[in-house]
Structures are given as structure tokens and as C-alpha cells.
Amino acid sequence: NIDSLTTTNKDKENTINQKTSELNTAYYAFGTNKELIKNKVISKEGGFIGIGKSEKLSQDFNKEYFTKIDITKTTKIPIMSKKAHMVTTHPASSYRFEGENKVDNLVITNIQDFWSASKYLVIVVE
């Protein structure tokens, strides 16, 4: 009986750990417009004759291009670029770009809010 309970408890613990890991997993990608389009991460839509098009996460985006992270451990993502902006939607109050005259890092100030809309983050850099 004790062996059976011990095995059951270990199985439940493994399941809980696996689910917790899945809940705390997110993905990010960054690159230039050309890189992200070439790698099927983003697409440009809308506009008229090439003017006013906006970037969007591609419908069937390339998940292989993304870096996997644990959101409980990652609060800073190095960008090292002149300029950067997000394609995916994340509340503006939950992050900030930091650096002098350029973007060195994306700092996530509120983990729960930041990842509430999407577990995917896409940043276009110049």
C-alpha cells in the first residue's frame, strides 16, 4: 500500500512540475524586418501601394526561430540595437527598453501583465 501511494504521489508531482513548466514557458525572437519576414515570423499587411503597411505575427509563424525562456527567471532580454519596437502586444506599463541613445535591453517590470496577452514576443530592431 505504501509503495503504491509513493508511486502515485511521484506521478502527481511529475505532472504538476510538467504543467508548471509549461505555464512558465514563453518564447521570444528579434531581428530586422527583413530577417523576421525571411524566417516567416512576421508579415506586412494593409497599406496602399507599399505605404502604411503594418507588421504582424505571421499566421503560421516559424516557431523554430524563437528562443524558449522561463518567464519566472527571465526579466531582461539583451537587444543591443540602435532602435527597437515590438510587433506583439504587451501592456506598455509592464516593460521598458533601457540604454543610452540605443536599446541595450528589454526589461520586463511586471511578469504577469507582460505575458498575459501572449506567450510569444517579437521585437523588430534596426
XYZ file of C-alpha atoms in Angstrom:
126
model
C 0.000 0.000 0.000
C 2.748 2.439 0.924
C 4.660 1.675 -2.278
C 1.512 2.277 -4.304
C 0.903 5.646 -2.593
C 4.523 6.670 -3.031
C 4.360 5.889 -6.766
C 1.060 7.750 -7.125
C 2.472 10.797 -5.317
C 5.601 10.818 -7.508
C 3.458 10.588 -10.645
C 1.305 13.502 -9.458
C 4.383 15.520 -8.545
C 5.872 14.928 -12.009
C 2.614 16.002 -13.642
C 2.471 19.174 -11.530
C 6.098 20.008 -12.356
C 5.465 19.462 -16.066
C 2.335 21.662 -16.076
C 4.110 24.386 -14.085
C 6.969 24.346 -16.571
C 4.525 24.650 -19.488
C 2.722 27.577 -17.825
C 6.016 29.381 -17.202
C 7.359 28.879 -20.721
C 7.391 31.711 -23.249
C 9.246 32.412 -26.487
C 10.936 35.463 -27.990
C 12.515 36.419 -31.281
C 14.106 39.579 -32.540
C 15.744 40.701 -35.735
C 15.494 43.191 -38.546
C 12.328 43.440 -40.605
C 13.980 41.525 -43.440
C 15.259 38.743 -41.149
C 11.892 38.243 -39.479
C 9.990 38.222 -42.779
C 12.534 35.876 -44.395
C 12.244 33.469 -41.449
C 8.418 33.582 -41.603
C 7.993 35.171 -38.179
C 6.204 38.355 -39.269
C 4.354 39.584 -42.322
C 3.404 43.040 -43.523
C -0.259 43.722 -44.104
C -2.553 46.560 -45.040
C -1.411 49.831 -46.519
C -1.720 51.089 -50.050
C 0.935 50.577 -52.744
C 3.510 49.636 -50.122
C 2.813 52.641 -47.896
C 1.389 52.283 -44.412
C 1.830 48.532 -44.094
C 1.953 47.242 -40.548
C 3.913 44.330 -39.134
C 2.032 41.374 -37.692
C 2.959 37.995 -36.359
C 2.509 35.621 -39.306
C -0.459 33.265 -39.048
C 1.689 30.160 -39.462
C 4.816 31.661 -37.914
C 8.067 29.722 -37.725
C 8.242 28.536 -34.096
C 11.763 27.177 -34.669
C 13.111 30.760 -34.909
C 12.112 31.581 -31.319
C 14.164 31.236 -28.150
C 12.462 29.405 -25.274
C 12.582 31.032 -21.821
C 11.231 30.517 -18.317
C 9.213 33.656 -17.539
C 9.860 33.326 -13.804
C 13.620 33.584 -14.384
C 13.899 35.907 -17.397
C 13.203 39.570 -16.729
C 15.824 41.064 -19.035
C 16.383 40.297 -22.710
C 19.518 41.737 -24.365
C 18.705 43.607 -27.595
C 21.852 45.671 -28.382
C 20.418 47.748 -31.201
C 20.002 51.392 -32.231
C 16.213 51.174 -32.210
C 13.639 48.528 -31.340
C 9.884 48.127 -31.270
C 7.503 45.291 -30.503
C 5.285 43.576 -33.039
C 3.384 41.500 -30.484
C 1.034 43.083 -27.955
C 2.195 43.515 -24.383
C 0.937 46.129 -21.876
C 3.162 49.227 -22.028
C 3.219 49.507 -18.238
C 4.794 46.051 -17.891
C 8.148 46.695 -19.605
C 10.721 49.284 -20.646
C 13.570 49.487 -23.111
C 16.806 50.611 -21.483
C 20.052 52.019 -22.801
C 21.651 55.354 -23.606
C 20.984 56.538 -27.174
C 20.216 52.932 -28.142
C 18.324 49.892 -26.899
C 20.541 47.637 -24.819
C 17.853 45.556 -23.086
C 14.170 44.902 -22.778
C 13.367 44.887 -19.066
C 10.143 43.202 -18.001
C 8.860 45.034 -14.931
C 5.621 43.080 -14.410
C 5.917 39.446 -15.498
C 2.249 38.512 -15.118
C 0.947 41.526 -17.078
C 3.628 41.305 -19.754
C 2.902 37.686 -20.683
C -0.874 37.900 -20.144
C -1.759 38.625 -23.793
C 0.699 36.279 -25.499
C 3.468 33.816 -24.676
C 5.275 34.962 -27.846
C 7.348 38.147 -28.051
C 8.614 39.591 -31.339
C 10.881 42.640 -31.497
C 11.994 44.392 -34.688
C 15.427 46.008 -34.407
C 17.405 48.383 -36.597
